[in-house]
mmCIF file of C-alpha atoms in Angstrom:
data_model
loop_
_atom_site.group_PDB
_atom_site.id
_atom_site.type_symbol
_atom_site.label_atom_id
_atom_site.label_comp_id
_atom_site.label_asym_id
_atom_site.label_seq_id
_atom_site.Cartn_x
_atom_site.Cartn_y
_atom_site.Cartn_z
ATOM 1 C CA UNK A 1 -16.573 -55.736 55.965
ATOM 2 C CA UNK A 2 -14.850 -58.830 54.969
ATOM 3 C CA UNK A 3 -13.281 -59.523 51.668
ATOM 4 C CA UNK A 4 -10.782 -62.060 49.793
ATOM 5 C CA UNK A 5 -8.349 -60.880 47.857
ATOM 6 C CA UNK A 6 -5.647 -63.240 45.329
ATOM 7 C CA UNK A 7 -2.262 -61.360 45.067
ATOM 8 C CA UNK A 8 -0.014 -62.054 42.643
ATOM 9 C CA UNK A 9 4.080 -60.386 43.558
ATOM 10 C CA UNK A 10 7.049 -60.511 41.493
ATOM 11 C CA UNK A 11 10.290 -59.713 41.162
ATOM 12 C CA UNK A 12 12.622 -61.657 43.532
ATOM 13 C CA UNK A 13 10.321 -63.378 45.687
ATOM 14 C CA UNK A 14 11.780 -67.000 46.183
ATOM 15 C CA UNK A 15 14.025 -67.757 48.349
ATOM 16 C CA UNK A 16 14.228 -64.841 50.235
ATOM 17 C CA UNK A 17 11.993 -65.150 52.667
ATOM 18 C CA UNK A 18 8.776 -63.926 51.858
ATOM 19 C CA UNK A 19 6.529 -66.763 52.405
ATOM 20 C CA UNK A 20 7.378 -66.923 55.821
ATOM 21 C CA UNK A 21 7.556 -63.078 56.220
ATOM 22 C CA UNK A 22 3.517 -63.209 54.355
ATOM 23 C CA UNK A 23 2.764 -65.407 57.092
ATOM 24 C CA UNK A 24 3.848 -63.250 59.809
ATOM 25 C CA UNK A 25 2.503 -60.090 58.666
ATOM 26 C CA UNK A 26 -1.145 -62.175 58.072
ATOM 27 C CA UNK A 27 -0.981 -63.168 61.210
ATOM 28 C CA UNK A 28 -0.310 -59.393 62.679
ATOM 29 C CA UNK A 29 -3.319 -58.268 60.986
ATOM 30 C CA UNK A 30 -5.708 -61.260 61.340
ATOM 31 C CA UNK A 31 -6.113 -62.075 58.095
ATOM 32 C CA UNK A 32 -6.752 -66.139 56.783
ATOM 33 C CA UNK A 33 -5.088 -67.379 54.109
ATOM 34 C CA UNK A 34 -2.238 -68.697 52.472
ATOM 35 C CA UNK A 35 0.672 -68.338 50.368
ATOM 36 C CA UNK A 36 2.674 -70.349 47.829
ATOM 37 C CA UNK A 37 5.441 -70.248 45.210
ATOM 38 C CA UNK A 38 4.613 -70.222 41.313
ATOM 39 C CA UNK A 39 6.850 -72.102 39.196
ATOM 40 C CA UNK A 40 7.069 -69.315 36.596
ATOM 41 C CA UNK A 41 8.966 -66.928 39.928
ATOM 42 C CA UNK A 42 5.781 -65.264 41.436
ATOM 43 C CA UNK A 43 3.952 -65.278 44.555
ATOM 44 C CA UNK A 44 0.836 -66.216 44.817
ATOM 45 C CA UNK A 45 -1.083 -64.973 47.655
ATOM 46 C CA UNK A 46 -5.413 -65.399 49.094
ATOM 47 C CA UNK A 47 -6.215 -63.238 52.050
ATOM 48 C CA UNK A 48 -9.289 -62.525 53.491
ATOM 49 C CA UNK A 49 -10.546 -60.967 56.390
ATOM 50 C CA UNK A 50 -11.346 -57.277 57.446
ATOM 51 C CA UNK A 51 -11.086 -54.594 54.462
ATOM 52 C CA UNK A 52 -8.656 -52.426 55.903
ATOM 53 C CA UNK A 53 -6.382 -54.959 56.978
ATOM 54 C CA UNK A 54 -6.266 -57.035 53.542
ATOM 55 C CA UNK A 55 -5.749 -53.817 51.896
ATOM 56 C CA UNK A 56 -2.574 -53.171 54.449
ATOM 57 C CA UNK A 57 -1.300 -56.428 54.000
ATOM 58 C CA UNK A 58 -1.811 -55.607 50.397
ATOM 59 C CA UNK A 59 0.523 -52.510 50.708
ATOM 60 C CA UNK A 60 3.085 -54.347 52.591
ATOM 61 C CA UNK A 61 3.521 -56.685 50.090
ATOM 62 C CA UNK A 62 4.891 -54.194 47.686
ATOM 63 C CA UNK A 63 7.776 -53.921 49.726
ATOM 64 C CA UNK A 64 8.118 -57.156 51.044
ATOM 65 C CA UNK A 65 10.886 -58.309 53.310
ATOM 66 C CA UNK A 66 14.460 -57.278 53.349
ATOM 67 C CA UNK A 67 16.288 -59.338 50.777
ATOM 68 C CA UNK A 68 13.438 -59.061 47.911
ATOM 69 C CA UNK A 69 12.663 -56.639 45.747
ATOM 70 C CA UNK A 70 9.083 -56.463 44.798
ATOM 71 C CA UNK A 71 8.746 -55.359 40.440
ATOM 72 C CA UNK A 72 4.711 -55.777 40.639
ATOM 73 C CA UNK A 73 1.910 -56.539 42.850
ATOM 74 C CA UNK A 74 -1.710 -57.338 41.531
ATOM 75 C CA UNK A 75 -4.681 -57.936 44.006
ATOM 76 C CA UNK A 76 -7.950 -59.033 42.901
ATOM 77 C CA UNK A 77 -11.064 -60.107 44.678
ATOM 78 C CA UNK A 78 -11.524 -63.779 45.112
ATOM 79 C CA UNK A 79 -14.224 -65.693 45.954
ATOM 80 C CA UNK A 80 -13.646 -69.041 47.366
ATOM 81 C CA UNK A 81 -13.882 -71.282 50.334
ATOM 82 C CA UNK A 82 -12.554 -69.118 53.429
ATOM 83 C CA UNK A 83 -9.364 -70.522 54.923
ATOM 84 C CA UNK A 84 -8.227 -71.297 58.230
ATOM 85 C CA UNK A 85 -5.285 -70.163 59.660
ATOM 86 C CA UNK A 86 -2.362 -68.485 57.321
ATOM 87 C CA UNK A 87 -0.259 -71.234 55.898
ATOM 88 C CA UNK A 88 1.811 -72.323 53.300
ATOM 89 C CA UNK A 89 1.578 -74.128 50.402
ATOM 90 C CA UNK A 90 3.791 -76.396 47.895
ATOM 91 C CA UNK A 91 4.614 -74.992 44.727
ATOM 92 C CA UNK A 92 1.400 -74.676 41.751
#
C-alpha cells in the first residue's frame, strides 16, 4: 500500500549532511519525495511510496547520518500531489 508521510527532524540537522544523506537513503528504498531546511533548524521531510519502506526511511531518520544528532522525529500522513524523483529544496 502506498502512503505519504511529512517528517519533521531536529536537533542538529543543517549542515551536516542530512539532506543529501535523505536523498540517498530515499532513493535506496524507492521512495518520492523531497527534503528541505526550515529556517527555525528543522528538517522538513514528504515521502511517499510503499508502507514498509516510508516507515524504514522513517526509522532511519532518527539516527540520521554521522555528524547529526537527531533530538525528535515526527511523521504524519500527508496528502498532496505525489512527487517525482527525491530532491531537494531551498529553505521554507
Amino acid at each position: 500500500m502506498s502512503v505519504m508521510r511529512r517528517v519533521y527532524v531536529s536537533g542538529k540537522v543543517q549542515n551536516v549532511g542530512f539532506r543529501d544523506w535523505a536523498i540517498r537513503r530515499g532513493q535506496e528504498l524507492r521512495l518520492r519525495g523531497w527534503v528541505r531546511n526550515l529556517k527555525d533548524g528543522r528538517l522538513e521531510i514528504l515521502v511517499h511510496g510503499d508502507d514498509e519502506a516510508a516507515g524504514q526511511f522513517v526509522d532511519a531518520c532518527r539516527e540520521g547520518p554521522p555528524l547529526a544528532r537527531v533530538d525528535h522525529v515526527e511523521a504524519v500522513a500527508a496528502e498532496e500531489r505525489a512527487p517525482k524523483g527525491f530532491t531537494k529544496r531551498f529553505t521554507a
